């Protein structure tokens, strides 16, 4: 396989891509010219304007289709690969029994003002996601789902009460980087509230996170778009096993 690739539209390597954006100008001929100028500066040449529509007062939405002049070097692509085995629910249950000798406690929530619970429910609720059952289905996982708009101090409190092994936080709204700020606030609060070395495993997820940003966010793992419950369950078992290879996790009061 070639190490250098270009997008595919009508013919191999023609570079065709489609892009949409909004400019803060009223819809007229000059606005359309401005959209094409932006497309050219972004490396689309030639570019065609295929759609333009007024978006309220003084704004125009555009769709542009054109040939990207940029190349992708596959050898320079960096991603976070899954570095743990994908286990069945049966294997996860057996691993929890073996390593913890009690149910693994998971506390989940959407924090801040975020009310998008479908993502965290897809991971936690028994009905699950993409044909897989959620963590509630696992006999050795005890799930406490706190729902939407949970304040960070309340999350810390509930995690302590439940003696959580892992805290799963969802952030879907990314306006003004709310997902980043909320996650950093959450991880800082847990580090402050727990003695060093006893902080529960902190896991954050949502469609627009950079999966490589765990260290920067102060969490143990970041999960992105399309995550399935078994990936999360397998990760929890792997991570808690790594942290506590022989003995059950020490609990805080
Ligand atoms: C449904 C929906 C709503 C519903 C939410 C209902 C509910 N109970 O969740 C309602 C109507 C309430 C809503 C409201 C709003 N919404 Co809305 N909503 C959506 C929509 C259409 C779908 C989201 C969804 O359910 N996806 C399906 C789930 C399964 O996917 P997911 O969340 O990505 O979750 C997966 C992964 O990300 C991951 N994951 C997610 N969380 C976690 C957590 C952990 C721990 C792990 C491991 C994994 C994980 O696993 C999941 C399964 O794979 C999106 C657009 C879209 N198509 O995405 C907009 C969208 C998210 N909403 C948006 C907006 C702006 C709003 C509002 C502000 C609108 C308004 N002006 O009022 C309000 C905000 C309300 C609030 N306070 O949060 C924007 C966000 C833009 C941004 N950049 O932040 C979007 C992107 C729409 C858009 N294009 O503008 N919304």
Short mmCIF file of C-alpha atoms and ligand atoms in Angstrom, two decimals:
data_model
loop_
_atom_site.label_atom_id
_atom_site.label_comp_id
_atom_site.label_asym_id
_atom_site.label_seq_id
_atom_site.Cartn_x
_atom_site.Cartn_y
_atom_site.Cartn_z
CA UNK A 1 0.00 0.00 0.00
CA UNK A 2 1.21 3.49 -0.86
CA UNK A 3 2.51 5.49 2.10
CA UNK A 4 1.18 8.72 0.53
CA UNK A 5 -2.55 9.05 -0.13
CA UNK A 6 -4.99 11.65 -1.47
CA UNK A 7 -8.79 11.76 -1.11
CA UNK A 8 -10.91 9.85 -3.65
CA UNK A 9 -13.91 11.43 -5.42
CA UNK A 10 -14.64 10.37 -9.00
CA UNK A 11 -11.27 8.86 -9.89
CA UNK A 12 -8.42 7.50 -7.78
CA UNK A 13 -6.19 10.23 -6.42
CA UNK A 14 -8.30 13.14 -7.71
CA UNK A 15 -8.20 14.66 -4.20
CA UNK A 16 -11.90 15.60 -4.11
CA UNK A 17 -13.26 16.67 -0.70
CA UNK A 18 -16.40 18.43 0.53
CA UNK A 19 -16.25 21.07 3.24
CA UNK A 20 -18.90 23.18 4.99
CA UNK A 21 -18.55 26.38 7.01
CA UNK A 22 -20.28 29.63 7.94
CA UNK A 23 -18.96 33.17 7.34
CA UNK A 24 -20.22 36.22 9.24
CA UNK A 25 -21.37 38.04 6.07
CA UNK A 26 -24.81 38.44 4.43
CA UNK A 27 -25.50 36.12 1.49
CA UNK A 28 -24.58 37.81 -1.80
CA UNK A 29 -22.08 37.43 -4.67
CA UNK A 30 -19.20 38.82 -2.59
CA UNK A 31 -19.95 36.30 0.17
CA UNK A 32 -19.70 33.47 -2.37
CA UNK A 33 -16.39 34.89 -3.62
CA UNK A 34 -15.15 35.04 -0.04
CA UNK A 35 -16.03 31.37 0.47
CA UNK A 36 -14.05 30.40 -2.61
CA UNK A 37 -11.08 32.51 -1.48
CA UNK A 38 -11.09 30.69 1.87
CA UNK A 39 -11.29 27.31 0.10
CA UNK A 40 -8.28 28.21 -2.07
CA UNK A 41 -6.30 29.28 0.99
CA UNK A 42 -7.17 25.95 2.61
CA UNK A 43 -5.65 24.11 -0.34
CA UNK A 44 -8.74 23.30 -2.45
CA UNK A 45 -7.90 23.96 -6.09
CA UNK A 46 -10.00 24.04 -8.14
CA UNK A 47 -12.96 24.55 -5.78
CA UNK A 48 -16.69 24.76 -6.61
CA UNK A 49 -19.36 26.38 -4.48
CA UNK A 50 -22.17 23.81 -4.37
CA UNK A 51 -24.42 25.38 -1.73
CA UNK A 52 -24.84 28.78 -0.08
CA UNK A 53 -27.70 29.81 2.22
CA UNK A 54 -28.38 32.71 4.56
CA UNK A 55 -28.14 31.65 8.23
CA UNK A 56 -30.05 34.29 10.14
CA UNK A 57 -29.05 37.92 9.81
CA UNK A 58 -25.55 38.63 8.50
CA UNK A 59 -24.33 35.00 8.23
CA UNK A 60 -24.04 32.59 5.30
CA UNK A 61 -23.56 28.83 5.31
CA UNK A 62 -21.49 27.30 2.47
CA UNK A 63 -20.70 23.89 1.07
CA UNK A 64 -17.61 23.76 -1.15
CA UNK A 65 -16.38 20.81 -3.23
CA UNK A 66 -12.86 20.76 -4.61
CA UNK A 67 -9.56 18.99 -5.08
CA UNK A 68 -7.25 19.03 -2.07
CA UNK A 69 -3.70 19.90 -2.97
CA UNK A 70 -2.38 18.34 0.25
CA UNK A 71 -1.11 14.79 0.65
CA UNK A 72 -1.40 12.42 3.63
CA UNK A 73 1.74 10.59 4.68
CA UNK A 74 0.48 7.35 6.25
CA UNK A 75 3.85 6.72 7.91
CA UNK A 76 3.46 9.95 9.91
CA UNK A 77 -0.07 9.20 11.20
CA UNK A 78 -0.29 9.05 15.02
CA UNK A 79 -3.27 7.42 16.79
CA UNK A 80 -4.00 5.81 20.15
CA UNK A 81 -4.23 2.06 19.48
CA UNK A 82 -6.04 -0.27 21.87
CA UNK A 83 -3.22 -1.68 24.03
CA UNK A 84 -5.25 -4.25 25.95
CA UNK A 85 -7.16 -7.39 24.91
CA UNK A 86 -10.86 -7.15 24.08
CA UNK A 87 -12.67 -9.48 26.51
CA UNK A 88 -16.15 -11.01 26.48
CA UNK A 89 -18.49 -10.16 29.39
CA UNK A 90 -17.81 -13.65 30.78
CA UNK A 91 -14.05 -13.05 30.76
CA UNK A 92 -14.45 -9.58 32.27
CA UNK A 93 -16.55 -11.03 35.11
CA UNK A 94 -14.01 -13.77 35.72
CA UNK A 95 -11.12 -11.27 35.75
CA UNK A 96 -12.92 -9.01 38.25
CA UNK A 97 -13.67 -11.96 40.53
CA UNK A 98 -10.07 -13.12 40.35
CA UNK A 99 -8.36 -9.76 40.90
CA UNK A 100 -10.76 -7.82 43.14
CA UNK A 101 -12.77 -10.63 44.77
CA UNK A 102 -15.77 -8.26 44.90
CA UNK A 103 -17.79 -6.35 42.27
CA UNK A 104 -16.01 -3.54 40.44
CA UNK A 105 -17.81 -0.28 41.21
CA UNK A 106 -18.31 2.21 38.39
CA UNK A 107 -19.81 5.66 38.89
CA UNK A 108 -20.86 7.48 35.70
CA UNK A 109 -22.19 10.96 34.90
CA UNK A 110 -22.46 13.83 32.44
CA UNK A 111 -20.88 16.78 34.24
CA UNK A 112 -21.27 20.55 34.01
CA UNK A 113 -24.28 21.79 32.10
CA UNK A 114 -24.09 18.92 29.62
CA UNK A 115 -27.41 17.08 29.28
CA UNK A 116 -26.37 14.67 26.51
CA UNK A 117 -26.81 11.36 28.32
CA UNK A 118 -27.20 9.07 25.30
CA UNK A 119 -23.43 8.44 25.09
CA UNK A 120 -22.84 7.50 28.73
CA UNK A 121 -26.07 5.49 28.74
CA UNK A 122 -24.83 3.59 25.67
CA UNK A 123 -21.85 2.48 27.73
CA UNK A 124 -23.61 1.90 31.07
CA UNK A 125 -27.25 0.91 30.46
CA UNK A 126 -28.09 -2.74 29.99
CA UNK A 127 -29.48 -2.03 26.51
CA UNK A 128 -25.96 -1.05 25.45
CA UNK A 129 -24.73 0.05 22.02
CA UNK A 130 -23.86 -1.42 18.62
CA UNK A 131 -25.23 -4.85 19.51
CA UNK A 132 -23.32 -5.05 22.80
CA UNK A 133 -24.84 -4.96 26.28
CA UNK A 134 -23.79 -2.10 28.59
CA UNK A 135 -21.83 -2.46 31.83
CA UNK A 136 -25.02 -2.99 33.88
CA UNK A 137 -25.23 -6.40 32.16
CA UNK A 138 -21.92 -7.52 33.70
CA UNK A 139 -22.64 -9.45 36.91
CA UNK A 140 -19.33 -8.36 38.47
CA UNK A 141 -19.73 -4.65 37.67
CA UNK A 142 -21.89 -2.48 39.91
CA UNK A 143 -23.03 0.64 38.04
CA UNK A 144 -24.13 3.89 39.64
CA UNK A 145 -25.37 6.15 36.83
CA UNK A 146 -25.86 9.69 38.11
CA UNK A 147 -27.30 11.02 34.83
CA UNK A 148 -27.02 14.56 33.48
CA UNK A 149 -25.70 17.90 34.69
CA UNK A 150 -23.88 16.56 37.73
CA UNK A 151 -21.72 19.09 39.58
CA UNK A 152 -18.11 18.05 40.14
CA UNK A 153 -18.29 18.24 43.99
CA UNK A 154 -21.39 16.03 43.90
CA UNK A 155 -19.64 13.55 41.62
CA UNK A 156 -16.68 13.34 44.00
CA UNK A 157 -19.02 12.87 46.94
CA UNK A 158 -21.05 10.14 45.23
CA UNK A 159 -17.88 8.39 44.08
CA UNK A 160 -16.59 8.33 47.65
CA UNK A 161 -19.92 7.08 49.01
CA UNK A 162 -20.05 4.29 46.42
CA UNK A 163 -16.35 3.49 46.90
CA UNK A 164 -15.87 3.77 43.17
CA UNK A 165 -13.07 1.89 41.47
CA UNK A 166 -13.66 3.89 38.32
CA UNK A 167 -15.41 7.15 37.47
CA UNK A 168 -16.78 7.46 33.94
CA UNK A 169 -17.54 10.98 32.75
CA UNK A 170 -19.21 12.01 29.51
CA UNK A 171 -18.80 15.35 27.74
CA UNK A 172 -20.54 15.94 24.44
CA UNK A 173 -20.87 19.72 24.29
CA UNK A 174 -17.58 21.28 23.18
CA UNK A 175 -18.62 24.93 22.85
CA UNK A 176 -15.84 27.17 24.21
CA UNK A 177 -13.89 23.99 25.03
CA UNK A 178 -16.33 23.21 27.87
CA UNK A 179 -15.42 19.51 27.63
CA UNK A 180 -11.73 20.29 28.27
CA UNK A 181 -12.33 22.72 31.14
CA UNK A 182 -14.89 20.48 32.84
CA UNK A 183 -12.68 17.41 32.58
CA UNK A 184 -9.65 19.21 33.98
CA UNK A 185 -11.76 20.57 36.84
CA UNK A 186 -13.06 17.07 37.54
CA UNK A 187 -9.64 15.40 37.56
CA UNK A 188 -8.19 18.13 39.78
CA UNK A 189 -11.09 17.74 42.25
CA UNK A 190 -10.50 13.98 42.52
CA UNK A 191 -6.77 14.45 43.08
CA UNK A 192 -7.55 16.93 45.83
CA UNK A 193 -10.22 14.81 47.51
CA UNK A 194 -8.38 11.47 47.58
CA UNK A 195 -5.00 10.54 49.02
CA UNK A 196 -2.30 10.07 46.38
CA UNK A 197 -2.43 6.61 44.84
CA UNK A 198 -6.07 6.05 45.84
CA UNK A 199 -7.83 8.17 43.22
CA UNK A 200 -10.33 6.01 41.29
CA UNK A 201 -9.57 5.31 37.68
CA UNK A 202 -10.72 8.43 35.80
CA UNK A 203 -12.18 7.81 32.35
CA UNK A 204 -13.69 10.46 30.11
CA UNK A 205 -15.54 10.01 26.83
CA UNK A 206 -17.33 11.91 24.10
CA UNK A 207 -17.33 12.32 20.33
CA UNK A 208 -14.93 15.23 20.08
CA UNK A 209 -12.16 14.32 22.50
CA UNK A 210 -8.59 13.76 21.34
CA UNK A 211 -7.89 10.23 22.53
CA UNK A 212 -4.23 11.16 22.97
CA UNK A 213 -4.98 13.91 25.50
CA UNK A 214 -5.35 11.80 28.68
CA UNK A 215 -2.22 13.14 30.42
CA UNK A 216 -3.07 16.74 29.58
CA UNK A 217 -6.61 16.29 30.95
CA UNK A 218 -5.39 14.53 34.09
CA UNK A 219 -7.37 11.34 33.40
CA UNK A 220 -6.34 7.73 32.87
CA UNK A 221 -8.06 7.21 29.52
CA UNK A 222 -10.05 9.06 26.89
CA UNK A 223 -12.62 7.30 24.70
CA UNK A 224 -13.98 8.85 21.51
CA UNK A 225 -16.71 8.44 18.93
CA UNK A 226 -18.12 4.94 18.43
CA UNK A 227 -16.76 3.46 21.69
CA UNK A 228 -18.46 0.19 22.66
CA UNK A 229 -19.18 -1.10 26.19
CA UNK A 230 -16.86 -4.09 25.84
CA UNK A 231 -13.93 -1.80 25.01
CA UNK A 232 -14.59 0.10 28.23
CA UNK A 233 -15.13 -3.01 30.38
CA UNK A 234 -11.96 -4.60 28.98
CA UNK A 235 -10.01 -1.42 29.64
CA UNK A 236 -11.24 -1.21 33.26
CA UNK A 237 -10.17 -4.77 33.97
CA UNK A 238 -6.82 -4.20 32.31
CA UNK A 239 -6.13 -0.89 34.06
CA UNK A 240 -7.22 -2.05 37.51
CA UNK A 241 -5.24 -5.24 37.07
CA UNK A 242 -2.17 -3.23 36.20
CA UNK A 243 -2.62 -0.99 39.20
CA UNK A 244 -3.45 -3.77 41.63
CA UNK A 245 -1.86 -6.92 40.26
CA UNK A 246 -2.21 -9.14 43.32
CA UNK A 247 -4.43 -7.63 45.99
CA UNK A 248 -7.87 -6.00 46.10
CA UNK A 249 -7.94 -2.22 45.73
CA UNK A 250 -7.44 -0.35 49.01
CA UNK A 251 -10.64 1.48 49.88
CA UNK A 252 -11.07 4.98 51.25
CA UNK A 253 -13.77 5.88 53.74
C1 LIG B 1 -29.63 13.98 20.99
C2 LIG B 1 -29.01 15.37 21.03
C3 LIG B 1 -29.52 16.26 21.98
C4 LIG B 1 -30.59 15.88 22.98
C5 LIG B 1 -29.90 15.10 24.14
C6 LIG B 1 -30.83 14.09 24.81
C7 LIG B 1 -30.10 13.23 25.77
N1 LIG B 1 -30.80 12.78 26.78
O1 LIG B 1 -28.92 12.93 25.61
C8 LIG B 1 -31.15 17.27 23.39
C9 LIG B 1 -32.31 17.62 22.47
C10 LIG B 1 -31.60 17.42 24.85
C11 LIG B 1 -29.97 18.17 23.04
C12 LIG B 1 -29.80 19.43 23.58
C13 LIG B 1 -28.78 20.30 23.19
N2 LIG B 1 -27.86 20.09 22.22
CO1 LIG B 1 -27.61 18.38 21.34
N3 LIG B 1 -27.38 16.92 20.19
C14 LIG B 1 -27.94 15.74 20.15
C15 LIG B 1 -27.37 14.95 18.94
C16 LIG B 1 -28.41 15.05 17.81
C17 LIG B 1 -27.06 13.47 19.17
C18 LIG B 1 -26.14 13.17 20.35
C19 LIG B 1 -26.23 11.69 20.62
O2 LIG B 1 -27.11 11.24 21.34
N4 LIG B 1 -25.35 10.88 20.00
C20 LIG B 1 -25.38 9.41 20.10
C21 LIG B 1 -24.40 8.89 21.17
C22 LIG B 1 -24.51 7.38 21.27
O3 LIG B 1 -23.11 9.23 20.71
P1 LIG B 1 -22.02 9.96 21.62
O4 LIG B 1 -22.63 10.93 22.54
O5 LIG B 1 -20.93 10.39 20.74
O6 LIG B 1 -21.46 8.75 22.57
C23 LIG B 1 -20.59 7.76 22.09
C24 LIG B 1 -19.11 8.12 22.23
O7 LIG B 1 -18.82 9.49 22.10
C25 LIG B 1 -18.71 7.54 23.55
N5 LIG B 1 -18.95 8.26 24.79
C26 LIG B 1 -19.72 9.34 25.06
N6 LIG B 1 -19.64 9.63 26.36
C27 LIG B 1 -18.82 8.74 26.94
C28 LIG B 1 -18.38 8.60 28.26
C29 LIG B 1 -17.50 7.56 28.57
C30 LIG B 1 -17.03 7.42 29.97
C31 LIG B 1 -17.06 6.67 27.55
C32 LIG B 1 -16.12 5.58 27.89
C33 LIG B 1 -17.48 6.82 26.24
C34 LIG B 1 -18.36 7.84 25.94
O8 LIG B 1 -19.47 6.35 23.60
C35 LIG B 1 -20.76 6.56 23.01
C36 LIG B 1 -21.10 5.28 22.25
O9 LIG B 1 -20.17 5.07 21.22
C37 LIG B 1 -26.07 15.76 18.62
C38 LIG B 1 -25.65 15.79 17.15
C39 LIG B 1 -25.01 14.52 16.71
N7 LIG B 1 -25.48 13.98 15.63
O10 LIG B 1 -24.08 14.05 17.38
C40 LIG B 1 -26.43 17.16 19.13
C41 LIG B 1 -25.33 18.06 19.64
C42 LIG B 1 -24.38 17.27 20.52
N8 LIG B 1 -26.07 19.02 20.46
C43 LIG B 1 -25.62 20.24 20.37
C44 LIG B 1 -26.16 21.38 21.02
C45 LIG B 1 -25.54 22.70 20.66
C46 LIG B 1 -27.21 21.26 21.94
C47 LIG B 1 -27.86 22.39 22.71
C48 LIG B 1 -26.91 23.45 23.28
C49 LIG B 1 -28.92 23.04 21.77
C50 LIG B 1 -29.59 24.27 22.34
N9 LIG B 1 -29.24 25.42 21.80
O11 LIG B 1 -30.39 24.16 23.25
C51 LIG B 1 -28.61 21.65 23.81
C52 LIG B 1 -27.72 21.52 25.06
C53 LIG B 1 -28.39 20.88 26.19
C54 LIG B 1 -27.41 20.68 27.32
N10 LIG B 1 -27.61 21.39 28.41
O12 LIG B 1 -26.49 19.90 27.18
C55 LIG B 1 -24.41 20.31 19.46
C56 LIG B 1 -23.10 20.46 20.25
C57 LIG B 1 -22.16 21.41 19.54
C58 LIG B 1 -20.87 21.56 20.27
N11 LIG B 1 -19.83 21.81 19.52
O13 LIG B 1 -20.77 21.49 21.45
C59 LIG B 1 -24.57 19.01 18.61
C60 LIG B 1 -23.25 18.41 18.10
C61 LIG B 1 -25.51 19.37 17.43
C62 LIG B 1 -24.88 20.36 16.48
N12 LIG B 1 -24.27 19.92 15.40
O14 LIG B 1 -24.94 21.54 16.69
N13 LIG B 1 -29.14 17.57 22.14
#
